[in-house]
C-alpha cells in the first residue's frame, strides 16, 4: 500500500517538511492548511515542488464546522475547492462539527454534506468525512458512516482515524461493515494511555504506530478486511516531534509504517548480550573497577586497541579512545547475524562501516538512535568473535552474565528509541515508569525479549543532569560479592544512606547485613531483588543484581535513592 504522512507530523517549514518526507521514502503527503498558509510559495509552486520530489498530494485538510448548521457556508467551500485545484489536491477532509451552533439532526447533516459533495464533484474533488472524538454531535466513526450512507453521493465517503476511534474505546470491528470503496482515506496514529481530556490528548500526545498503547496491527487488519485500497497515512500531533529534527522524525515515521505492515524480513530476537564495550582515553579507571568486580583481562585484539575482560559469561571490552569513559557499543548474541542486519536495514537503521583485517570475524554494526553501536554476533564456537582475541580462560567468580543495560536517551529521541528497539530487535516494551530525581523526574521504560534473555532499559533524565549509562551484572550470590567488595574496595561502592534502611526495615523483614554492605532490596509478586551500585566512572557505573524466585523488575523503587546519592557525589 502507498504510504503518506501529514505535514503536521514533522517540524519545520512546509518546504523543509516536504524535503524530509520525500527523503524518507514516502509516496504522498497530506497538506495541513496552516502549513500552506504560512508558506511563501503560491499553491501552484507547492504543487510543482511536491511533484518534483516524487510526492503526490493525497489530502488537503481540515475543513471544519460545515455540516448540520443553520446555513451551510458554501462560499467558504467554493474558495477551498478553487485552492485545491491550484494545489493539485482532489480529496478534502471534512471534520465533524464542533461548533456550538451545530444542530443535532442527522438528516440535515446528510443533506448539507450531499450538497457539499455535489459542489466538490464540479471541481473533480471528493469529500472524506471524519468523526472527531470530541465532535459536538458526531463523535463515533459508525455515526459518521450512517450520515455518509444517508447522503448517498459518489463523491462523499469517510475518513477513518485510528486515534479518534480507539481513544473513545470504540470497537474497530465495525470498520468491516463499511464498503472499502467508501473509505476514502485512512489516518494512523498511536498514543500512550492517558487519563485526560481527549482533545488535549490528541493535540499533544499522539505518536507513530508502535510507540503507544493502541492495537495498531489489529486496527489495520479491520481496515484491510473492509477492502480499503488507499494510502496508509500518518497524522500525528506531538509537541516533541514539532521540535525534533525534521529528517529524523520522517525516517522514524517511515520505520513505524514498515513495522506496522510487517514488511521487514523476519529475524529472531537476539538471545542475550555478547559484550558491553567501554571507550576511554585512559583505561586505568575502568580497569581498576573491573578488577575490583572480579573480572580478569582474558584477551587482546591483535589490530585494535581493545582488551577483552571476562567473568563467567559476562564480557566487557575496553577500547582506548579519545572520549569517555562511556558505553560506546553493545554486542548482541544472534543466531543469524546476517538476517538481523538485513531486518535492521529494512527498518532504516543505519548500518555502520567497520574496518577488519583478513581473518577477523565479520561483525556488522548498526547505530541506535542515541548513537550507541549495536553489533550482531555469534558467541558460540566455531564462529565466535572472541577468536579475534589472543585469549586465556575467563575468570570464575560471583558474576555470571550481563543482566541488563540501561541507556539514557535525549528526551526528544525517547519515542524513536522505543520504536527502534521494538521493531529492529523485537523487544517488548514494559510499563512506563516515572520516579523523582533531585532535579526533576526520570522517565524509564524497560524493553525485554519474550524469554527475558535480553533486557534493555531506556531512561530520560532531566536536561540539567549528566546522561549516565549503566551495565547490570547478574550474580548467583550477591551478598558474597558485596562482602568481597566491601572488604577490599569499599571506595568503589555507592554509599547508601541509613535513612533508606530505616524505612526498608519498617516495610520488610530483611537481613541486617544489607545495611552493612550497602545492598538495596525490592520485591514484586514473584520474588525479591538484591542489588548494589558502584561509583560512576566518566558516564558509566556498574550494578550487581540477584533475582530471587522469578523477580521480573529492575528495583525501580530504589532509583530515587541511587540518583540522589550520585548527585551528591557529583557536587
Coordinates of C-alpha atoms in Angstrom, one line a residue:
X1 CA 0.0 0.0 0.0
X2 CA 1.1 3.6 -0.6
X3 CA 2.5 5.5 2.4
X4 CA 1.7 9.1 3.2
X5 CA 2.1 11.5 6.1
X6 CA 0.5 14.7 7.2
X7 CA 2.8 17.7 7.2
X8 CA 1.7 18.5 10.8
X9 CA 3.6 15.3 11.9
X10 CA 7.1 16.8 11.5
X11 CA 8.8 20.1 12.4
X12 CA 9.9 22.9 10.1
X13 CA 8.6 25.0 7.2
X14 CA 6.4 23.4 4.5
X15 CA 9.4 23.1 2.1
X16 CA 11.6 21.6 4.8
X17 CA 8.9 19.1 5.7
X18 CA 8.3 18.1 2.0
X19 CA 12.1 17.6 1.5
X20 CA 12.4 15.3 4.6
X21 CA 9.2 13.4 3.8
X22 CA 10.4 12.6 0.3
X23 CA 13.9 11.7 1.5
X24 CA 12.4 9.2 4.0
X25 CA 10.7 7.4 1.1
X26 CA 7.1 8.4 1.4
X27 CA 4.8 8.3 -1.6
X28 CA 2.4 11.1 -0.7
X29 CA 1.6 13.8 1.8
X30 CA -1.4 15.4 3.5
X31 CA -1.1 19.2 3.3
X32 CA -2.2 20.7 6.6
X33 CA -3.8 24.1 6.0
X34 CA -1.7 26.0 8.5
X35 CA 1.5 24.8 6.7
X36 CA 0.2 26.1 3.4
X37 CA -1.0 29.5 4.8
X38 CA 2.4 30.2 6.3
X39 CA 4.3 29.2 3.1
X40 CA 5.6 32.0 0.8
X41 CA 5.2 29.7 -2.2
X42 CA 2.0 30.0 -4.2
X43 CA -0.2 26.9 -4.4
X44 CA 1.0 26.2 -8.0
X45 CA 4.6 26.3 -6.8
X46 CA 3.9 23.9 -3.9
X47 CA 2.3 21.6 -6.4
X48 CA 5.3 21.7 -8.7
X49 CA 7.8 21.3 -5.8
X50 CA 5.8 18.3 -4.4
X51 CA 5.7 16.6 -7.8
X52 CA 9.4 17.3 -8.3
X53 CA 10.1 15.4 -5.1
X54 CA 8.1 12.4 -6.3
X55 CA 5.2 13.0 -3.9
X56 CA 1.5 13.2 -4.5
X57 CA -0.8 15.4 -2.5
X58 CA -3.2 12.8 -1.1
X59 CA -5.3 15.0 1.1
X60 CA -5.9 18.7 2.0
X61 CA -7.1 19.3 5.5
X62 CA -9.0 20.3 7.5
X63 CA -12.4 21.8 6.5
X64 CA -14.2 22.5 9.8
X65 CA -17.7 23.2 11.1
X66 CA -19.7 22.8 7.9
X67 CA -22.5 20.2 8.3
X68 CA -25.7 20.5 10.4
X69 CA -25.5 24.3 10.5
X70 CA -28.5 26.7 10.2
X71 CA -27.0 27.7 6.8
X72 CA -24.2 25.8 5.0
X73 CA -21.1 28.0 4.3
X74 CA -20.8 27.2 0.5
X75 CA -18.9 30.4 -0.2
X76 CA -16.0 29.2 2.0
X77 CA -16.3 25.7 0.4
X78 CA -16.0 27.1 -3.1
X79 CA -12.9 29.0 -2.2
X80 CA -11.3 25.9 -0.8
X81 CA -12.2 23.9 -3.9
X82 CA -10.5 26.5 -6.2
X83 CA -7.4 26.5 -3.9
X84 CA -7.3 22.7 -4.1
X85 CA -7.4 22.9 -7.9
X86 CA -4.4 25.1 -7.9
X87 CA -2.6 22.8 -5.4
X88 CA -3.4 19.7 -7.3
X89 CA -5.3 18.0 -4.5
X90 CA -8.5 16.1 -5.1
X91 CA -9.5 14.9 -1.6
X92 CA -10.7 17.3 1.2
X93 CA -11.0 16.2 4.8
X94 CA -14.2 17.5 6.5
X95 CA -14.2 17.1 10.3
X96 CA -17.4 16.6 12.2
X97 CA -18.8 19.8 13.5
X98 CA -17.7 21.1 16.9
X99 CA -19.5 24.5 16.7
X100 CA -22.0 25.3 19.5
X101 CA -24.3 26.4 16.7
X102 CA -24.4 22.8 15.2
X103 CA -27.8 21.2 15.1
X104 CA -28.3 17.6 16.3
X105 CA -30.0 16.4 13.1
X106 CA -28.5 13.6 11.0
X107 CA -30.8 14.2 8.1
X108 CA -29.8 17.9 8.0
X109 CA -26.1 16.9 8.2
X110 CA -26.6 14.4 5.4
X111 CA -28.4 16.9 3.2
X112 CA -25.7 19.5 3.6
X113 CA -22.8 17.0 3.1
X114 CA -24.6 15.8 -0.1
X115 CA -24.7 19.5 -1.3
X116 CA -21.0 19.9 -0.5
X117 CA -20.2 16.7 -2.4
X118 CA -22.2 17.9 -5.4
X119 CA -20.2 21.2 -5.5
X120 CA -16.9 19.3 -4.9
X121 CA -17.7 17.0 -7.9
X122 CA -17.9 20.0 -10.2
X123 CA -14.2 20.6 -9.4
X124 CA -13.2 16.9 -9.6
X125 CA -12.9 16.8 -5.8
X126 CA -14.1 14.2 -3.2
X127 CA -15.0 14.7 0.4
X128 CA -13.8 12.5 3.3
X129 CA -16.0 12.9 6.4
X130 CA -14.3 12.2 9.7
X131 CA -15.8 11.8 13.1
X132 CA -13.7 13.8 15.6
X133 CA -13.6 12.1 19.0
X134 CA -14.8 15.5 20.5
X135 CA -17.3 16.3 17.8
X136 CA -20.4 18.1 19.2
X137 CA -23.0 15.6 17.9
X138 CA -20.9 13.2 15.7
X139 CA -18.0 11.6 17.5
X140 CA -18.2 7.9 16.5
X141 CA -17.0 6.6 13.2
X142 CA -20.1 4.5 12.6
X143 CA -22.3 7.5 13.2
X144 CA -20.3 9.4 10.5
X145 CA -20.7 6.4 8.2
X146 CA -24.5 6.4 8.8
X147 CA -24.6 10.0 7.7
X148 CA -22.5 9.4 4.6
X149 CA -24.7 6.5 3.7
X150 CA -27.8 8.6 4.1
X151 CA -26.3 11.4 1.9
X152 CA -25.7 8.8 -0.8
X153 CA -23.3 10.7 -3.1
X154 CA -20.4 9.1 -5.0
X155 CA -18.0 11.9 -4.1
X156 CA -18.7 11.5 -0.3
X157 CA -17.0 8.9 1.8
X158 CA -15.5 8.5 5.3
X159 CA -12.0 9.2 6.7
X160 CA -11.1 6.7 9.4
X161 CA -8.6 7.9 12.0
X162 CA -7.2 5.4 14.5
X163 CA -6.8 7.9 17.3
X164 CA -10.4 9.2 17.1
X165 CA -11.7 5.6 17.0
X166 CA -9.6 4.0 19.7
X167 CA -9.3 7.0 22.1
X168 CA -13.0 6.6 22.7
X169 CA -12.8 2.9 23.2
X170 CA -14.9 2.2 20.1
X171 CA -14.6 -1.4 18.7
X172 CA -12.9 -1.2 15.3
X173 CA -14.6 -4.4 14.2
X174 CA -17.4 -2.2 12.8
X175 CA -15.0 -0.9 10.1
X176 CA -15.5 -4.2 8.3
X177 CA -19.2 -3.3 7.7
X178 CA -18.1 -0.2 5.7
X179 CA -17.6 -0.9 1.9
X180 CA -13.9 -0.4 1.1
X181 CA -14.7 2.0 -1.7
X182 CA -16.5 4.3 0.7
X183 CA -13.4 4.5 3.0
X184 CA -11.8 7.4 1.2
X185 CA -8.8 7.9 3.5
X186 CA -7.1 6.3 6.4
X187 CA -5.1 8.2 9.1
X188 CA -3.0 6.4 11.6
X189 CA -1.7 7.5 15.0
X190 CA -0.8 5.6 18.2
X191 CA -0.9 7.1 21.7
X192 CA 0.0 6.2 25.2
X193 CA -2.9 5.5 27.5
X194 CA -3.6 8.7 29.4
X195 CA -6.4 9.9 31.7
X196 CA -7.0 13.3 30.3
X197 CA -9.3 15.4 28.1
X198 CA -9.4 13.7 24.6
X199 CA -8.8 16.9 22.7
X200 CA -5.6 17.7 24.7
X201 CA -4.6 14.0 24.4
X202 CA -5.0 14.2 20.6
X203 CA -3.3 17.6 20.1
X204 CA -0.1 16.9 22.2
X205 CA 0.5 13.1 22.8
X206 CA -0.1 11.2 19.6
X207 CA 2.8 9.1 18.4
X208 CA 3.7 6.8 15.5
X209 CA 2.4 3.3 15.4
X210 CA 4.4 1.1 17.8
X211 CA 5.3 3.9 20.1
X212 CA 2.0 3.9 22.1
X213 CA -0.5 1.5 23.6
X214 CA -3.2 1.1 20.9
X215 CA -3.6 -2.2 19.0
X216 CA -2.5 -0.7 15.6
X217 CA -1.9 -4.1 13.8
X218 CA -5.5 -5.2 14.8
X219 CA -6.9 -1.8 13.6
X220 CA -5.2 -2.1 10.3
X221 CA -6.4 -5.7 9.9
X222 CA -10.0 -4.5 10.1
X223 CA -9.4 -1.8 7.5
X224 CA -7.8 -4.2 5.1
X225 CA -10.7 -6.7 5.7
X226 CA -13.1 -3.9 4.7
X227 CA -11.3 -3.7 1.3
X228 CA -9.6 -0.3 1.7
X229 CA -7.0 0.2 -1.0
X230 CA -5.9 3.8 -0.4
X231 CA -2.7 5.0 1.2
X232 CA -1.7 4.4 4.8
X233 CA -1.2 7.9 6.2
X234 CA 0.2 9.1 9.5
X235 CA -1.3 12.1 11.2
X236 CA 0.5 12.8 14.5
X237 CA 0.2 15.8 16.7
X238 CA 3.1 15.7 19.2
X239 CA 4.9 18.5 20.9
X240 CA 8.2 16.7 20.9
X241 CA 8.0 15.9 17.2
X242 CA 7.4 19.5 16.4
X243 CA 10.7 20.4 17.9
X244 CA 12.8 17.4 16.8
X245 CA 15.0 17.1 13.7
X246 CA 12.7 17.0 10.7
X247 CA 14.6 14.3 8.8
X248 CA 15.0 12.0 11.8
X249 CA 11.3 12.3 12.6
X250 CA 10.3 11.5 9.0
X251 CA 12.6 8.4 9.0
X252 CA 11.1 7.3 12.3
X253 CA 7.6 7.7 10.8
X254 CA 8.5 5.5 7.8
X255 CA 10.0 2.9 10.2
X256 CA 6.7 2.8 12.0
X257 CA 4.8 2.0 8.9
X258 CA 7.2 -0.6 7.7
X259 CA 7.0 -2.4 11.0
X260 CA 3.2 -2.0 11.1
X261 CA 2.8 -3.6 7.7
X262 CA 5.2 -6.4 8.8
X263 CA 7.2 -6.0 5.6
X264 CA 10.6 -6.2 7.2
X265 CA 12.4 -9.6 6.8
X266 CA 11.8 -11.8 9.8
X267 CA 14.7 -12.4 12.2
X268 CA 14.9 -14.0 15.6
X269 CA 15.3 -11.7 18.6
X270 CA 18.8 -11.6 19.9
X271 CA 19.2 -14.1 22.7
X272 CA 21.4 -12.1 25.1
X273 CA 24.4 -9.8 25.5
X274 CA 27.7 -10.9 23.9
X275 CA 29.5 -7.9 25.4
X276 CA 29.4 -4.3 26.5
X277 CA 32.2 -2.1 25.2
X278 CA 33.5 0.9 27.2
X279 CA 35.5 3.6 25.5
X280 CA 38.0 5.7 27.4
X281 CA 41.1 7.8 26.7
X282 CA 42.7 6.4 29.9
X283 CA 41.8 2.8 30.6
X284 CA 43.2 2.7 34.1
X285 CA 40.0 3.8 35.8
X286 CA 37.8 1.2 34.0
X287 CA 40.5 -1.5 34.6
X288 CA 40.5 -0.8 38.3
X289 CA 36.7 -1.1 38.6
X290 CA 36.6 -4.4 36.5
X291 CA 39.5 -5.9 38.6
X292 CA 37.7 -5.0 41.8
X293 CA 34.5 -6.6 40.5
X294 CA 36.4 -9.9 39.9
X295 CA 37.0 -9.6 36.1
X296 CA 40.3 -10.6 34.5
X297 CA 41.7 -9.5 31.3
X298 CA 41.4 -12.5 29.1
X299 CA 42.4 -11.2 25.7
X300 CA 44.0 -8.6 23.5
X301 CA 42.9 -7.7 20.0
X302 CA 45.8 -8.0 17.5
X303 CA 45.0 -5.0 15.3
X304 CA 42.8 -2.7 17.5
X305 CA 43.4 -1.1 20.9
X306 CA 40.8 -3.3 22.5
X307 CA 41.0 -5.5 25.6
X308 CA 38.6 -8.3 26.5
X309 CA 37.7 -8.7 30.2
X310 CA 35.6 -11.7 31.3
X311 CA 33.9 -13.3 34.3
X312 CA 31.6 -16.2 33.7
X313 CA 29.6 -15.3 30.6
X314 CA 29.9 -11.5 31.3
X315 CA 32.2 -9.9 28.8
X316 CA 33.4 -6.3 28.8
X317 CA 35.6 -4.7 26.1
X318 CA 37.8 -1.8 26.9
X319 CA 38.5 0.3 23.8
X320 CA 41.1 3.1 24.0
X321 CA 39.5 6.2 22.6
X322 CA 39.8 10.0 22.8
X323 CA 36.3 10.0 24.5
X324 CA 34.8 8.5 27.6
X325 CA 34.7 6.7 29.8
X326 CA 31.4 5.9 28.3
X327 CA 29.4 2.9 26.9
X328 CA 30.2 3.0 23.2
X329 CA 28.9 -0.3 21.9
X330 CA 26.8 -3.4 22.8
X331 CA 27.3 -6.8 21.4
X332 CA 24.1 -8.8 20.9
X333 CA 24.1 -12.6 20.6
X334 CA 22.2 -13.5 17.5
X335 CA 21.5 -16.9 15.9
X336 CA 21.6 -15.3 12.5
X337 CA 23.6 -12.0 12.4
X338 CA 23.2 -11.6 8.7
X339 CA 19.4 -11.8 8.9
X340 CA 19.4 -9.5 11.9
X341 CA 21.3 -6.8 9.9
X342 CA 19.0 -7.3 6.9
X343 CA 16.0 -6.7 9.1
X344 CA 17.6 -3.6 10.7
X345 CA 18.5 -2.2 7.3
X346 CA 14.9 -2.7 6.0
X347 CA 13.7 -0.7 9.0
X348 CA 16.0 2.2 8.1
X349 CA 18.6 1.6 10.8
X350 CA 22.0 2.9 9.6
X351 CA 24.5 0.2 9.1
X352 CA 27.9 1.3 10.2
X353 CA 31.1 0.8 8.2
X354 CA 33.7 -1.3 10.0
X355 CA 37.3 -2.0 9.1
X356 CA 38.6 -5.5 9.7
X357 CA 41.8 -7.3 8.9
X358 CA 41.9 -10.5 7.0
X359 CA 40.7 -13.5 9.1
X360 CA 38.9 -11.3 11.6
X361 CA 35.3 -12.0 12.5
X362 CA 32.7 -10.2 10.4
X363 CA 30.7 -8.1 12.8
X364 CA 28.0 -5.9 11.4
X365 CA 27.0 -2.9 13.4
X366 CA 24.0 -0.6 13.3
X367 CA 23.5 2.7 15.1
X368 CA 20.8 3.1 17.8
X369 CA 19.0 6.5 18.0
X370 CA 21.4 7.7 20.7
X371 CA 24.5 6.8 18.7
X372 CA 25.3 3.6 20.6
X373 CA 26.7 0.9 18.2
X374 CA 24.9 -2.4 18.3
X375 CA 26.8 -5.4 17.0
X376 CA 25.1 -8.7 15.9
X377 CA 27.5 -11.5 16.6
X378 CA 27.8 -15.2 17.4
X379 CA 29.4 -16.1 20.7
X380 CA 29.2 -19.9 20.2
X381 CA 32.1 -21.6 18.5
X382 CA 33.2 -22.1 15.8
X383 CA 32.2 -18.6 14.5
X384 CA 32.9 -16.7 17.7
X385 CA 34.0 -13.1 17.6
X386 CA 36.2 -14.0 20.6
X387 CA 38.5 -15.8 18.2
X388 CA 39.9 -12.4 17.2
X389 CA 41.5 -12.1 20.6
X390 CA 44.6 -13.8 22.0
X391 CA 42.8 -15.3 24.9
X392 CA 43.2 -17.0 28.2
X393 CA 40.5 -18.7 30.2
X394 CA 37.9 -16.3 31.8
X395 CA 37.9 -15.8 35.5
X396 CA 35.5 -17.5 37.8
X397 CA 33.6 -15.5 40.4
X398 CA 30.2 -14.4 41.6
X399 CA 29.2 -12.7 38.4
X400 CA 27.6 -14.9 35.8
X401 CA 26.4 -12.7 32.9
X402 CA 25.1 -9.3 31.9
X403 CA 21.6 -9.0 33.3
X404 CA 20.6 -5.7 31.6
X405 CA 22.0 -2.5 30.2
X406 CA 20.4 1.0 30.8
X407 CA 20.9 3.8 28.4
X408 CA 19.8 7.4 29.0
X409 CA 18.2 8.9 25.9
X410 CA 17.9 12.5 24.8
X411 CA 14.3 13.5 25.6
X412 CA 13.3 14.1 22.0
X413 CA 14.6 10.7 20.9
X414 CA 12.8 8.6 23.5
X415 CA 9.8 7.6 21.4
X416 CA 12.1 6.9 18.5
X417 CA 14.3 4.7 20.6
X418 CA 11.3 2.7 21.9
X419 CA 10.1 2.1 18.3
X420 CA 13.7 1.2 17.3
X421 CA 14.2 -1.5 19.9
X422 CA 10.7 -2.8 19.5
X423 CA 10.9 -3.1 15.7
X424 CA 14.5 -3.7 15.0
X425 CA 15.3 -6.1 17.9
X426 CA 11.8 -7.4 18.5
X427 CA 11.8 -6.4 22.2
X428 CA 8.5 -5.8 24.1
X429 CA 8.1 -2.6 26.0
X430 CA 7.1 -2.8 29.6
X431 CA 5.2 -0.3 31.7
X432 CA 6.5 3.3 31.5
X433 CA 7.7 4.5 34.9
X434 CA 8.4 7.9 36.4
X435 CA 10.3 8.5 39.6
X436 CA 11.7 11.5 41.3
X437 CA 15.2 12.9 40.7
X438 CA 16.6 15.7 42.8
X439 CA 16.3 17.9 39.7
X440 CA 13.1 16.7 38.2
X441 CA 11.6 13.4 37.1
X442 CA 13.3 10.5 35.4
X443 CA 11.2 8.5 33.0
X444 CA 12.1 4.9 32.4
X445 CA 10.8 2.0 30.2
X446 CA 12.2 -1.5 30.1
X447 CA 12.3 -3.4 26.8
X448 CA 12.6 -7.2 27.1
X449 CA 12.7 -10.3 24.9
X450 CA 9.9 -12.8 25.4
X451 CA 12.2 -15.2 27.3
X452 CA 13.9 -12.4 29.4
X453 CA 17.3 -13.2 27.8
X454 CA 17.8 -9.7 26.6
X455 CA 16.8 -6.7 28.8
X456 CA 17.3 -3.1 27.9
X457 CA 16.2 -0.1 29.9
X458 CA 15.6 3.3 28.3
X459 CA 15.7 6.4 30.5
X460 CA 15.1 10.1 30.1
X461 CA 16.9 12.2 32.7
X462 CA 16.2 15.9 33.5
X463 CA 18.1 18.0 31.0
X464 CA 20.4 19.6 33.5
X465 CA 21.9 16.3 34.8
X466 CA 24.5 14.1 33.1
X467 CA 23.2 11.3 30.8
X468 CA 24.5 8.2 32.7
X469 CA 24.7 4.7 31.4
X470 CA 25.0 1.5 33.4
X471 CA 25.7 -2.2 33.0
X472 CA 23.9 -4.5 35.4
X473 CA 25.8 -7.7 36.1
X474 CA 24.0 -10.8 37.4
X475 CA 25.2 -12.7 40.4
X476 CA 24.3 -16.1 42.0
X477 CA 25.3 -14.8 45.4
X478 CA 25.2 -11.1 45.7
X479 CA 25.9 -10.9 49.4
X480 CA 29.1 -12.8 48.9
X481 CA 30.2 -10.4 46.1
X482 CA 29.2 -7.5 48.3
X483 CA 31.3 -8.8 51.2
X484 CA 34.3 -9.2 48.9
X485 CA 33.9 -5.6 47.6
X486 CA 33.3 -4.1 51.0
X487 CA 36.4 -5.8 52.4
X488 CA 38.8 -5.0 49.5
X489 CA 37.4 -2.0 47.6
X490 CA 34.9 0.0 49.8
X491 CA 35.8 3.2 47.9
X492 CA 34.1 1.8 44.7
X493 CA 30.7 1.2 46.3
X494 CA 28.0 3.9 46.2
X495 CA 27.2 4.8 49.8
X496 CA 23.5 4.3 50.7
X497 CA 22.1 6.5 53.5
X498 CA 21.0 4.9 56.8
X499 CA 17.6 6.5 56.3
X500 CA 16.9 4.2 53.4
X501 CA 17.5 1.1 55.6
X502 CA 15.4 2.5 58.4
X503 CA 12.5 2.8 56.0
X504 CA 13.2 -0.6 54.4
X505 CA 13.2 -2.4 57.8
X506 CA 9.8 -0.8 58.6
X507 CA 8.4 -2.3 55.4
X508 CA 10.1 -5.7 55.2
X509 CA 11.9 -8.3 57.3
X510 CA 15.4 -8.1 55.9
X511 CA 18.9 -9.3 56.7
X512 CA 20.7 -6.7 58.8
X513 CA 23.7 -7.3 56.7
X514 CA 22.2 -5.4 53.8
X515 CA 22.8 -2.2 55.6
X516 CA 26.4 -3.1 56.4
X517 CA 27.1 -4.0 52.8
X518 CA 25.2 -1.2 51.0
X519 CA 22.8 -3.6 49.3
X520 CA 19.4 -2.4 48.2
X521 CA 16.2 -4.6 48.2
X522 CA 12.9 -4.8 46.3
X523 CA 10.0 -7.2 45.9
X524 CA 7.4 -8.0 43.4
X525 CA 4.6 -10.6 43.2
X526 CA 7.1 -13.2 42.0
X527 CA 10.1 -12.8 44.3
X528 CA 12.9 -10.5 45.6
X529 CA 15.7 -8.4 44.1
X530 CA 19.1 -7.6 45.7
X531 CA 21.3 -5.0 44.0
X532 CA 24.2 -2.6 44.7
X533 CA 25.9 0.1 42.7
X534 CA 29.5 1.2 42.0
X535 CA 30.5 4.8 41.9
X536 CA 30.4 6.4 38.4
X537 CA 33.5 6.4 36.2
X538 CA 33.0 9.0 33.5
X539 CA 29.4 8.4 32.4
X540 CA 29.3 4.7 33.3
X541 CA 28.6 2.8 36.5
X542 CA 28.0 -0.9 37.2
X543 CA 25.2 -2.6 39.1
X544 CA 25.4 -6.0 40.6
X545 CA 22.0 -7.8 40.8
X546 CA 20.5 -11.0 42.0
X547 CA 17.0 -12.1 41.0
X548 CA 15.3 -14.4 43.6
X549 CA 12.3 -16.6 42.8
X550 CA 11.5 -15.1 39.4
X551 CA 11.6 -11.4 40.2
X552 CA 11.0 -9.5 36.9
X553 CA 11.6 -5.9 37.7
X554 CA 14.7 -3.6 38.0
X555 CA 14.5 -2.2 41.5
X556 CA 12.9 1.0 40.2
X557 CA 11.6 1.9 43.7
X558 CA 15.2 2.4 44.7
X559 CA 16.2 4.5 41.8
X560 CA 15.5 7.9 43.6
X561 CA 17.9 6.9 46.3
X562 CA 20.6 6.0 43.8
X563 CA 20.1 9.2 41.8
X564 CA 20.2 11.4 44.9
X565 CA 23.5 9.8 46.1
X566 CA 25.0 10.1 42.6
X567 CA 24.1 13.8 42.5
X568 CA 25.5 14.5 46.0
X569 CA 28.8 12.9 45.0
X570 CA 29.0 14.9 41.8
X571 CA 28.8 18.2 43.7

